[in-house]
Coordinates of C-alpha atoms in Angstrom, one line a residue:
Chain A
M1 CA -28.7 -0.9 -17.7
L2 CA -26.1 -3.8 -17.2
A3 CA -27.3 -7.0 -18.6
R4 CA -28.4 -9.3 -15.5
S5 CA -25.5 -11.8 -15.7
T6 CA -22.8 -9.4 -15.8
V7 CA -24.1 -7.8 -12.6
G8 CA -22.8 -11.0 -9.6
R9 CA -24.0 -11.0 -6.8
S10 CA -22.1 -8.5 -4.4
A11 CA -23.1 -6.0 -6.8
R12 CA -26.4 -6.7 -6.8
R13 CA -26.3 -6.4 -3.2
A14 CA -25.1 -3.4 -3.7
L15 CA -28.2 -2.1 -5.4
R16 CA -30.8 -3.6 -2.1
C17 CA -29.0 -1.9 0.1
Q18 CA -29.6 1.6 -2.3
C19 CA -33.1 0.6 -2.3
Q20 CA -33.6 0.9 1.4
L21 CA -31.3 3.6 2.1
G22 CA -34.5 4.7 0.2
T23 CA -37.6 4.1 1.6
V24 CA -36.3 3.3 5.2
P25 CA -35.9 5.9 7.8
L26 CA -31.7 5.5 8.7
G27 CA -32.9 5.1 12.0
G28 CA -34.9 3.0 12.4
R29 CA -33.4 0.8 10.0
R30 CA -29.7 0.3 11.7
G31 CA -29.4 -1.2 15.2
L32 CA -26.2 0.4 16.4
A33 CA -24.5 -2.8 18.7
A34 CA -26.5 -4.0 21.7
P35 CA -24.0 -4.4 24.6
A36 CA -20.6 -2.4 23.6
S37 CA -18.1 -4.0 25.5
G38 CA -17.2 -0.2 27.2
S39 CA -13.0 -0.8 27.0
F40 CA -10.4 -0.2 24.2
S41 CA -9.8 -3.7 24.6
Y42 CA -10.1 -6.5 21.6
E43 CA -11.7 -9.8 22.1
T44 CA -9.8 -11.9 19.5
G45 CA -10.5 -15.1 17.6
D46 CA -9.4 -17.8 15.3
A47 CA -10.7 -17.9 12.1
A48 CA -9.9 -20.4 9.5
G49 CA -6.5 -19.8 10.8
I50 CA -6.5 -16.5 10.9
K51 CA -6.3 -14.0 13.2
V52 CA -9.1 -12.1 14.1
A53 CA -10.0 -9.1 16.2
S54 CA -12.6 -7.4 16.8
R55 CA -14.4 -4.1 18.8
D56 CA -18.2 -3.8 19.5
M57 CA -18.3 0.0 19.8
A58 CA -21.9 1.4 19.8
G59 CA -22.3 2.7 16.4
A60 CA -23.3 2.4 12.7
T61 CA -20.1 2.5 10.7
T62 CA -17.4 -0.5 10.8
T63 CA -13.6 -0.2 10.3
L64 CA -12.1 -3.4 9.0
A65 CA -8.5 -3.7 8.2
L66 CA -6.5 -6.4 7.2
V67 CA -3.0 -5.7 8.7
A68 CA -0.1 -7.4 7.1
K69 CA 3.3 -8.2 8.4
A70 CA 4.5 -6.3 5.1
G71 CA 5.8 -3.4 6.3
T72 CA 9.1 -1.7 4.6
R73 CA 11.0 -3.8 7.6
Y74 CA 9.6 -6.8 6.3
Q75 CA 9.9 -5.9 1.9
S76 CA 12.7 -8.6 -0.1
L77 CA 13.0 -5.9 -2.5
P78 CA 13.5 -2.1 -2.2
G79 CA 9.4 -0.2 -2.8
L80 CA 7.1 -4.1 -3.6
S81 CA 5.9 -2.3 -0.3
E82 CA 4.7 0.1 -2.0
A83 CA 3.5 -1.5 -5.1
L84 CA 1.2 -3.9 -3.2
E85 CA -0.2 -0.8 -1.4
K86 CA -1.1 1.1 -4.0
Y87 CA -2.1 -2.1 -6.2
A88 CA -4.7 -3.2 -4.1
F89 CA -8.1 -2.8 -4.6
K90 CA -7.0 -2.6 -8.4
G91 CA -8.4 -5.3 -9.8
T92 CA -9.4 -9.1 -8.7
E93 CA -9.8 -12.1 -11.3
K94 CA -13.1 -11.4 -10.8
R95 CA -13.9 -7.7 -10.7
S96 CA -11.8 -4.8 -12.0
A97 CA -11.1 -2.3 -10.3
L98 CA -13.1 -0.3 -12.2
R99 CA -16.0 -1.9 -11.1
I100 CA -15.0 -2.4 -7.5
Q101 CA -14.7 1.5 -6.8
R102 CA -18.2 1.3 -8.8
E103 CA -19.6 -1.6 -6.2
V104 CA -17.8 0.2 -3.4
E105 CA -19.7 3.7 -4.3
L106 CA -23.2 2.4 -4.3
L107 CA -22.6 1.5 -0.7
G108 CA -21.2 4.8 0.5
A109 CA -18.0 3.3 1.9
E110 CA -14.6 4.4 1.9
L111 CA -11.3 2.6 1.1
Q112 CA -8.2 2.9 2.1
S113 CA -4.9 1.4 1.9
Y114 CA -1.0 2.3 3.4
H115 CA 1.6 0.9 5.1
T116 CA 4.8 1.5 7.2
R117 CA 7.8 0.3 8.6
E118 CA 6.3 -2.8 9.6
N119 CA 2.6 -3.1 8.4
L120 CA 1.0 -3.0 5.6
V121 CA -3.0 -2.5 6.2
I122 CA -5.5 -2.3 3.8
G123 CA -9.1 -1.8 5.2
A124 CA -12.7 -0.3 4.5
K125 CA -14.8 1.9 6.1
F126 CA -18.6 1.3 5.9
L127 CA -22.0 1.1 6.9
R128 CA -21.7 -2.0 9.9
D129 CA -24.6 -3.6 7.0
D130 CA -22.1 -3.9 4.6
L131 CA -19.3 -6.1 6.8
P132 CA -19.7 -10.0 4.0
Y133 CA -19.5 -7.6 1.5
F134 CA -16.5 -5.9 2.3
V135 CA -14.9 -9.1 4.4
E136 CA -15.6 -10.7 0.5
L137 CA -13.8 -7.9 -0.9
L138 CA -10.8 -8.5 1.7
S139 CA -10.6 -12.3 0.6
E140 CA -10.8 -11.4 -3.0
V141 CA -7.8 -8.1 -3.1
V142 CA -5.6 -11.4 -1.0
T143 CA -6.1 -14.4 -3.0
Q144 CA -7.1 -13.1 -5.8
T145 CA -5.6 -10.0 -7.2
K146 CA -4.4 -9.9 -10.8
F147 CA -1.1 -8.3 -11.6
S148 CA -0.7 -7.6 -15.2
P149 CA 2.6 -6.0 -16.0
H150 CA 0.2 -2.9 -18.3
Y151 CA -1.2 -2.5 -14.9
I152 CA 2.4 -1.3 -13.6
D153 CA 3.9 0.3 -17.1
E154 CA 0.8 2.5 -17.4
E155 CA -0.9 3.7 -12.7
L156 CA 1.3 1.4 -10.9
N157 CA 5.3 3.6 -11.9
R158 CA 2.9 6.6 -12.1
L159 CA 2.6 7.0 -9.1
M160 CA 5.2 5.3 -7.1
S161 CA 7.0 8.1 -9.3
I162 CA 4.6 10.7 -7.7
S163 CA 5.1 8.8 -4.7
H164 CA 9.3 9.3 -5.3
K165 CA 9.3 12.8 -5.9
S166 CA 6.9 14.3 -2.8
H167 CA 9.2 12.1 -1.0
L168 CA 12.5 14.0 -1.9
A169 CA 10.9 17.7 -1.8
N170 CA 9.8 17.1 1.7
T171 CA 12.7 17.8 3.8
E172 CA 11.1 16.5 6.7
S173 CA 9.9 13.0 5.3
M174 CA 13.2 12.8 4.1
A175 CA 14.6 13.4 8.2
L176 CA 12.4 11.0 8.8
D177 CA 14.1 8.4 7.1
S178 CA 17.3 9.2 7.2
V179 CA 17.3 9.0 10.9
H180 CA 16.1 5.6 11.0
G181 CA 18.4 4.3 8.7
I182 CA 21.2 6.0 10.9
A183 CA 19.8 3.6 13.9
F184 CA 18.2 0.9 12.6
H185 CA 20.7 0.4 9.2
R186 CA 18.4 -2.2 8.0
G187 CA 15.1 -3.9 8.1
L188 CA 13.3 -0.4 10.2
G189 CA 16.1 1.4 8.6
H190 CA 14.5 0.6 4.8
P191 CA 12.5 3.9 3.2
L192 CA 9.1 4.4 4.5
K193 CA 8.8 5.8 0.8
P194 CA 11.0 5.7 -2.7
T195 CA 14.4 7.3 -2.6
T196 CA 15.7 6.1 -6.3
S197 CA 13.7 5.5 -8.7
L198 CA 15.1 2.1 -8.8
P199 CA 12.1 0.5 -6.8
Y200 CA 10.4 1.4 -10.2
S201 CA 12.6 1.0 -12.5
Q202 CA 14.4 -1.9 -11.9
Y203 CA 12.3 -4.4 -8.9
I204 CA 8.8 -3.9 -9.4
S205 CA 7.9 -6.5 -11.8
V206 CA 4.9 -8.9 -12.0
E207 CA 7.4 -11.7 -11.0
T208 CA 8.4 -9.8 -8.2
L209 CA 5.1 -8.6 -6.3
S210 CA 3.2 -11.8 -6.6
A211 CA 5.9 -13.5 -4.7
F212 CA 5.6 -11.0 -2.2
N213 CA 2.2 -10.1 -2.3
D214 CA 1.7 -14.5 -1.6
A215 CA 4.0 -14.1 1.0
A216 CA 2.4 -10.7 2.8
Y217 CA -0.6 -12.4 2.9
S218 CA -0.4 -16.1 3.6
K219 CA -2.7 -17.3 6.6
G220 CA -0.1 -16.4 10.1
N221 CA 1.4 -13.6 7.5
F222 CA -2.0 -11.2 8.4
A223 CA -4.6 -10.2 10.7
I224 CA -7.9 -9.3 10.4
V225 CA -8.8 -6.5 12.7
A226 CA -12.6 -4.5 12.7
N227 CA -14.0 -1.8 15.1
G228 CA -17.8 -1.8 15.4
A229 CA -18.4 -5.0 14.8
A230 CA -19.4 -7.9 16.5
S231 CA -16.6 -10.6 17.0
G232 CA -19.2 -13.8 16.8
E233 CA -20.0 -11.8 13.2
L234 CA -16.5 -11.3 11.8
A235 CA -15.0 -14.6 12.9
K236 CA -18.1 -15.8 10.7
W237 CA -17.5 -14.2 8.0
V238 CA -14.0 -14.5 7.8
G239 CA -14.3 -18.5 8.2
E240 CA -16.3 -18.2 5.4
Y241 CA -14.3 -16.6 2.9
F242 CA -10.8 -16.7 4.2
G243 CA -10.2 -20.7 3.6
E244 CA -8.5 -20.5 0.7
A245 CA -5.8 -18.0 1.7
P246 CA -2.6 -20.1 0.6
T247 CA -0.4 -21.4 3.8
I248 CA 3.1 -19.5 4.7
S249 CA 5.2 -20.5 1.3
Y250 CA 8.1 -18.5 2.6
K251 CA 8.2 -15.9 5.3
L252 CA 9.1 -12.4 5.2
E253 CA 12.0 -12.6 7.8
S254 CA 13.3 -9.1 9.4
G255 CA 16.0 -10.3 12.4
Q256 CA 16.3 -8.2 16.1
S257 CA 16.3 -5.1 15.8
K258 CA 20.2 -3.3 16.9
Y259 CA 20.2 0.1 17.3
Y260 CA 23.9 2.0 15.5
G261 CA 22.9 5.8 15.9
G262 CA 25.2 8.0 13.4
E263 CA 25.1 10.8 12.2
E264 CA 24.2 11.9 8.5
R265 CA 23.3 15.0 6.7
I266 CA 21.9 15.7 3.5
A267 CA 21.9 19.1 1.7
H268 CA 18.4 20.5 0.5
G269 CA 17.8 23.2 -1.3
G270 CA 13.7 22.8 -0.4
G271 CA 13.5 23.2 3.5
N272 CA 15.9 22.9 6.9
T273 CA 15.2 19.9 9.0
M274 CA 17.1 18.3 11.6
I275 CA 16.7 15.3 13.6
I276 CA 18.3 14.5 16.9
G277 CA 16.7 10.6 17.3
F278 CA 17.7 7.9 20.6
P279 CA 16.7 4.6 20.8
G280 CA 13.3 4.7 22.7
S281 CA 10.7 1.6 23.4
S282 CA 9.1 -1.1 21.8
S283 CA 5.3 -1.8 21.9
L284 CA 4.3 -3.6 25.1
T285 CA 4.5 -6.6 23.4
G286 CA 8.0 -6.5 22.7
G287 CA 9.5 -7.4 25.2
F288 CA 11.8 -4.1 25.3
Y289 CA 9.1 -1.4 26.9
K290 CA 10.1 1.4 28.3
P291 CA 6.9 3.6 29.1
E292 CA 9.6 6.1 30.4
I293 CA 10.9 7.7 27.1
S294 CA 6.5 8.3 26.4
V295 CA 6.9 10.5 28.9
L296 CA 10.1 12.0 28.1
A297 CA 8.9 13.0 25.0
A298 CA 5.8 14.1 25.9
L299 CA 8.6 16.4 28.2
L300 CA 11.1 17.2 25.6
G301 CA 7.4 17.9 23.2
G302 CA 7.7 21.1 21.7
K303 CA 3.7 21.4 20.0
S304 CA 1.8 23.0 22.9
T305 CA -1.8 21.5 23.9
I306 CA -3.3 24.9 25.1
K307 CA -3.6 28.1 22.6
W308 CA -2.0 31.2 22.6
S309 CA 0.5 29.8 25.0
P310 CA 3.5 27.5 24.1
G311 CA 3.0 25.2 27.0
F312 CA 4.7 23.4 29.5
S313 CA 6.9 21.1 27.7
L314 CA 11.0 22.2 27.2
L315 CA 11.4 21.9 24.0
G316 CA 8.2 24.5 23.4
K317 CA 9.7 27.2 25.9
A318 CA 12.7 26.9 23.9
G319 CA 11.2 27.8 20.7
A320 CA 9.2 30.7 21.4
S321 CA 12.2 32.3 21.6
I322 CA 13.1 31.0 18.3
P323 CA 11.0 32.8 15.9
G324 CA 9.9 30.9 12.4
V325 CA 10.7 27.1 14.0
K326 CA 8.6 24.5 14.6
A327 CA 9.4 21.6 17.1
A328 CA 8.2 18.0 17.8
T329 CA 9.3 15.3 20.2
K330 CA 7.9 11.3 19.2
S331 CA 8.6 8.2 20.4
A332 CA 8.1 5.9 17.5
I333 CA 6.8 2.7 18.7
Y334 CA 7.8 -0.9 16.8
S335 CA 7.9 -4.2 17.4
D336 CA 10.3 -5.5 18.5
A337 CA 12.2 -1.3 19.0
G338 CA 11.6 2.2 19.1
I339 CA 13.7 5.2 18.5
L340 CA 12.7 8.2 20.3
Y341 CA 13.4 11.2 18.0
S342 CA 13.1 15.8 18.4
V343 CA 11.7 17.2 14.3
M344 CA 13.1 20.7 14.3
S345 CA 12.2 22.4 11.1
G346 CA 12.0 26.6 10.1
N347 CA 14.8 28.5 9.6
A348 CA 18.1 27.3 9.2
D349 CA 19.4 29.5 12.5
G350 CA 16.2 29.0 14.4
V351 CA 16.6 25.2 13.9
A352 CA 20.1 24.8 14.9
A353 CA 19.3 27.6 18.3
L354 CA 16.7 25.0 18.2
A355 CA 19.2 21.5 17.9
E356 CA 21.4 23.4 20.6
E357 CA 18.2 23.6 23.3
T358 CA 17.3 20.3 22.6
V359 CA 20.1 18.9 23.6
K360 CA 20.1 21.2 26.4
A361 CA 17.2 20.2 27.6
V362 CA 17.9 16.6 27.4
K363 CA 21.1 17.3 29.7
A364 CA 18.7 18.4 32.2
I365 CA 16.8 16.3 32.4
A366 CA 19.7 13.9 33.0
A367 CA 20.7 16.5 35.7
G368 CA 17.5 16.5 37.5
E369 CA 17.1 19.7 37.2
I370 CA 13.3 18.9 35.7
P371 CA 10.4 21.2 39.0
K372 CA 9.2 17.7 40.1
E373 CA 5.4 19.4 38.3
D374 CA 6.5 19.5 34.7
I375 CA 7.4 16.2 35.4
A376 CA 3.8 15.3 35.9
K377 CA 2.3 17.4 34.1
A378 CA 4.8 14.8 31.4
V379 CA 3.4 12.2 33.2
A380 CA -0.2 13.2 32.6
L381 CA -0.3 13.7 29.2
A382 CA 1.6 10.9 27.8
K383 CA -0.7 8.6 29.3
F384 CA -3.4 10.7 28.0
K385 CA -2.2 10.9 24.5
E386 CA -1.6 7.0 24.9
L387 CA -5.3 6.9 25.3
D388 CA -6.1 8.9 22.8
F389 CA -4.1 7.4 20.2
G390 CA -5.4 4.3 21.5
Q391 CA -9.0 5.2 20.9
N392 CA -8.4 6.6 17.0
V393 CA -9.6 3.7 15.4
Q394 CA -7.0 4.3 12.8
N395 CA -4.4 3.6 14.9
G396 CA -5.8 1.0 17.3
L397 CA -6.5 -1.3 14.4
E398 CA -3.3 -1.7 13.2
L399 CA -1.1 -1.9 16.7
T400 CA -4.0 -4.9 17.3
G401 CA -3.6 -6.4 14.5
S402 CA 0.3 -5.6 14.3
G403 CA 0.3 -7.2 18.3
L404 CA -1.5 -10.3 16.5
I405 CA 0.8 -11.2 13.6
Q406 CA 3.7 -10.4 16.1
Q407 CA 3.5 -11.9 19.6
G408 CA -0.5 -13.5 19.6
K409 CA -1.1 -10.6 21.4
P410 CA -3.7 -7.5 20.7
Y411 CA -2.2 -3.9 21.7
Q412 CA -4.1 -3.3 24.9
V413 CA -4.1 0.3 25.3
D414 CA -5.4 0.1 29.2
D415 CA -2.4 -1.7 30.0
S416 CA 0.1 1.1 28.7
A417 CA -1.3 3.5 30.1
A418 CA -1.3 2.1 33.3
A419 CA 2.5 1.4 33.1
I420 CA 3.0 5.5 31.5
G421 CA 0.5 6.1 35.3
A422 CA 2.9 4.5 37.1
V423 CA 6.1 6.0 35.6
T424 CA 8.7 8.0 38.3
E425 CA 10.7 10.8 38.5
E426 CA 14.0 8.9 39.2
Q427 CA 12.6 6.3 36.0
V428 CA 12.6 9.8 33.6
V429 CA 15.7 11.2 35.2
Q430 CA 17.6 7.8 35.0
A431 CA 15.6 6.9 31.1
A432 CA 17.8 10.7 29.6
K433 CA 20.5 9.3 31.7
T434 CA 20.5 6.1 29.2
L435 CA 20.3 8.5 26.5
L436 CA 23.1 10.2 26.5
E437 CA 25.5 7.4 27.4
N438 CA 24.7 6.3 23.7
K439 CA 25.0 7.0 20.9
A440 CA 22.9 9.6 19.0
S441 CA 21.3 9.5 15.7
V442 CA 21.6 13.0 14.4
S443 CA 19.9 13.7 10.4
T444 CA 20.2 16.8 8.9
V445 CA 19.0 18.0 5.8
G446 CA 18.9 21.8 4.7
D447 CA 21.5 24.3 4.3
L448 CA 24.4 22.5 5.5
F449 CA 26.2 25.6 6.1
R450 CA 24.7 26.8 9.0
L451 CA 23.1 23.6 10.1
P452 CA 25.2 22.0 13.1
F453 CA 27.0 18.6 13.5
G454 CA 25.8 16.4 16.0
E455 CA 29.1 16.6 17.7
D456 CA 28.9 21.0 18.2
L457 CA 26.1 20.1 20.0
G458 CA 27.1 17.4 22.4
L459 CA 26.1 14.7 21.4
K460 CA 28.2 11.7 20.6
V461 CA 27.4 10.5 17.1
Chain B
M1 CA -10.9 -3.1 -33.6
S2 CA -11.6 -6.9 -33.4
A3 CA -13.7 -8.2 -36.2
P4 CA -17.5 -9.9 -36.2
S5 CA -15.7 -13.3 -36.3
I6 CA -17.4 -17.2 -37.2
A7 CA -14.3 -18.9 -35.8
P8 CA -15.9 -19.5 -32.7
F9 CA -19.2 -20.6 -33.9
V10 CA -17.1 -23.1 -36.6
L11 CA -14.2 -24.0 -33.7
K12 CA -17.7 -25.5 -31.1
R13 CA -18.8 -27.8 -34.6
P14 CA -16.8 -30.8 -35.5
W15 CA -18.2 -31.8 -37.9
L16 CA -17.4 -28.3 -39.7
S17 CA -14.5 -27.2 -38.5
R18 CA -13.1 -30.3 -39.7
W19 CA -13.8 -29.4 -43.2
M20 CA -13.7 -25.5 -42.4
I21 CA -10.1 -24.8 -41.2
P22 CA -8.3 -26.4 -44.6
L23 CA -10.4 -24.4 -46.7
A24 CA -9.4 -21.6 -43.9
N25 CA -5.8 -22.3 -44.3
W26 CA -5.7 -22.5 -47.6
Y27 CA -7.3 -18.8 -48.2
A28 CA -5.3 -17.0 -45.8
D29 CA -2.1 -19.1 -47.6
L30 CA -3.6 -17.2 -50.9
S31 CA -3.9 -14.0 -49.5
G32 CA -0.5 -14.2 -49.4
Y33 CA 1.2 -11.8 -46.2
R34 CA 1.9 -15.3 -45.0
K35 CA 4.1 -15.1 -48.3
I36 CA 6.4 -11.7 -46.6
G37 CA 6.9 -12.7 -43.7
L38 CA 3.8 -11.6 -41.7
R39 CA 0.6 -12.8 -39.8
A40 CA -2.8 -12.3 -39.6
D41 CA -2.5 -9.5 -36.5
D42 CA 0.0 -7.4 -38.3
L43 CA -2.5 -6.3 -40.3
I44 CA -4.8 -4.9 -38.2
P45 CA -5.3 -0.7 -38.8
E46 CA -3.4 0.3 -36.2
E47 CA -4.7 3.7 -36.8
T48 CA -7.2 4.0 -33.7
P49 CA -6.6 5.1 -30.3
I50 CA -7.7 1.5 -28.5
V51 CA -5.2 -0.2 -31.2
Q52 CA -2.2 2.1 -29.9
Q53 CA -2.8 0.9 -26.2
A54 CA -2.8 -2.6 -27.1
L55 CA 1.0 -1.9 -28.8
K56 CA 1.6 -0.4 -26.0
R57 CA 1.2 -3.3 -23.7
L58 CA 3.1 -5.8 -25.6
P59 CA 5.9 -7.4 -24.0
P60 CA 8.8 -5.9 -25.5
K61 CA 9.9 -9.0 -27.4
E62 CA 6.5 -8.9 -29.1
A63 CA 7.0 -5.6 -30.0
Y64 CA 10.4 -6.0 -31.2
D65 CA 9.6 -9.0 -33.6
R66 CA 6.0 -7.0 -34.9
V67 CA 8.7 -3.8 -36.0
F68 CA 11.0 -6.7 -37.8
R69 CA 8.6 -8.4 -39.4
M70 CA 7.1 -5.3 -41.0
R71 CA 10.2 -3.9 -41.9
R72 CA 10.6 -7.2 -43.9
A73 CA 7.6 -7.0 -45.2
F74 CA 7.8 -3.9 -46.2
Q75 CA 11.5 -4.1 -48.0
C76 CA 9.6 -7.2 -50.0
S77 CA 7.3 -5.4 -51.0
L78 CA 9.6 -2.9 -52.7
T79 CA 11.9 -5.1 -54.2
H80 CA 8.5 -7.2 -55.9
Q81 CA 10.2 -10.1 -53.7
L82 CA 8.6 -13.1 -51.9
L83 CA 10.4 -14.1 -48.9
P84 CA 12.2 -17.9 -49.6
K85 CA 10.1 -20.5 -48.3
E86 CA 11.6 -21.4 -44.9
E87 CA 11.5 -17.8 -44.1
Q88 CA 7.4 -17.3 -44.7
T89 CA 5.6 -17.1 -41.9
K90 CA 3.9 -20.8 -41.2
S91 CA 0.0 -21.5 -40.4
E92 CA 1.0 -22.3 -36.5
D93 CA 2.9 -19.3 -36.3
D94 CA 0.0 -17.4 -38.2
V95 CA -1.1 -16.9 -33.9
P96 CA -3.3 -14.1 -32.9
Y97 CA -1.1 -12.2 -30.0
L98 CA -2.5 -8.3 -30.1
S99 CA -6.0 -9.7 -30.8
P100 CA -7.1 -10.4 -27.4
L101 CA -5.3 -7.5 -26.2
I102 CA -7.5 -5.4 -28.1
A103 CA -10.3 -7.3 -26.9
E104 CA -9.3 -6.6 -23.7
I105 CA -9.6 -2.7 -24.0
E106 CA -12.7 -3.1 -25.7
A107 CA -14.0 -4.3 -23.1
E108 CA -13.0 -2.3 -20.2
I109 CA -14.3 0.4 -22.3
K110 CA -17.7 -1.7 -22.8
E111 CA -17.7 -2.1 -18.6
R112 CA -17.3 1.7 -18.2
K113 CA -20.0 2.9 -19.7
D114 CA -22.3 0.1 -19.0
L115 CA -21.3 0.9 -15.2
D116 CA -21.4 4.8 -16.5
A117 CA -25.2 4.1 -18.3
L118 CA -26.8 2.0 -15.1
I119 CA -29.5 2.9 -13.2
V120 CA -29.6 2.4 -9.7
S121 CA -33.9 0.5 -9.4
R122 CA -35.8 1.4 -6.0
K123 CA -38.0 -1.3 -5.6

C-alpha cells in the first residue's frame, strides 16, 4: 500500500470509482445524458479564454480531446509535432508517466494522442463520471509537462526511429507524404512522419520541444472538444483547471496554402504505389469549399461499399479486370486547401494499367460521358460518407476543434452534407474539367522501370 | 546506491551546521580524494544497474569531465604523486552531480514497486 502522503487526490478519486463499481449495479449508477441534442452539432462556448465545444450524446462514455493547431504544418522544426505527440502523458511536474498510466487503468479509461497535418490531438475516452479527472489531466499535460533530456534519449528517440522506419517501409505512406510535398511544398507539404533520422538526431532537444510546447498549448491555439458531456459541466471544469494555461507567446504560423503540382518518383523495393492528385476542396469553414470534389471522389472511388461487387465507382469497375491491385480515392480536406487523390497499390503492371484507367475516367467525367444515375449514386454516397464521417466521434472531435481554432466556428456536418446533396451533374463535369486544366501531382513509389510517368498518362505535370 | 546521510539533519539546525561543516570539510580534505582531483560523487561504486543508468543520464560535458578526472587520478595514483595545489578539487567544486540522478532513479523504482503492490480497497 502506498504511504498516505503519496496518494494524491486524483488517485483517491480513482480508487473511489473502483469501489463503487464493485457494489452498485452499473446501470443504476450512471445516469445517461438527460436530453440528447438530437443533432450532430456541437454546442460551443468559452471558458477561461479557451474555446470549448461539446455534444451531449446519450451514452455512458465520454470522449474528450484537446485539439491544438500544432500539426506538421505548423511545426517550426521537423519532427516536433510527432515528438510532442509522443511526449503527451509522459510525466508532468506532479505525476510520473507510470502513475498517470496506473491511475488511468484504475478508471478503466483509454488515452490517445496523434497528429495530423494540421492538428495535434491528445485526449481520452472514459466513463462519463470521470470528466473532472481527465480535464485536470489534460491541463497538467498542457501546462506542466516535464521535459527531461534522458526521456528524449531513452524513449522518444527510439519511438521516433520506429516511426521513421515503418514510414520508410510503407510505400503508401511514403507516396502520400510525397504527393503532399509536391502539391503544397511547405506547410501542408511537410512530411507527416520523419523521413530521415534528422528530426531526432538533430532538431529535438528539451529547449526546442518545450518552446514548441508553449506555443502549441497557449490559449487561442487549442480548443477542447467533448463528445458525451454536458456543455455546462465541461465549461465549468475547463474554467477551473485551465486557468493557468499560458497566453500566446509566439504564434505558430503557416501562410495560405498554395497548390503547385508536379511529379516525384521514388525507387522502392517493398511494393508499388502510385498516387495521382489534383487540387481539392478546403473545409466548409475554410473559404474554398467545393462540395463537388467530394462527389468526384465518390464517383472515382475504387473501394466498393457492397460485398462481392466492384460497385458503381469508375475505378472499382476498371479495377475489377486488373487483378492484384487496389485503389481508393479520397478528398483530403484541410482548413484552407485540399487535395483530391487516387491511390493505387499492388503489382507494378497492374498499378500502371489502373493509373491509365484513372486518367481516362477523369477525362470521361470531364467530357460528360458518365451516365446520370452514376452521378446520382455518387452524390448519395458522398453525402452518406460525409454524415458517417461526422458521426464518427473521433473525426468529429478533430474537425470541430480545428474549425474552432481556425475560424471560430465548429465544423457542422449537417451543413456540409446538405451542400454535397445539392451538387448537380454540371458542377461535377465542370469540376473535372478544372482538374484537368490544372497541374496534377503525381507521386510514384516502387518499381520505377515499370511504373509510368505522369506525362505518359496524359496528365499535365 | 545513495547511502544514508545525516547531512539534511545537520543542515536543518544552524547551531549544529556551524561547527559541523568546517569539521566535515576537514574530514573530506583529509580523506585525500580531493588531492588527486576527484569529487565525492566519483567515488560511488559504479558496478550497479542503477548507477550505470544514472551515468547514462549525465549531460555529455559532465560525463567527459568525470572520465577526465578519473584518468588523472589514476595517473596520480600510479606515479605516487599528488596534484599541484591549484589543480586539486576545491571544496566549493566538490558538488554532488551524480547522486541527484541516482536518487531520481531510485525514486522511480520505488514508485513502480509501490504501485505494483497497490491494494485496491473496496469500502
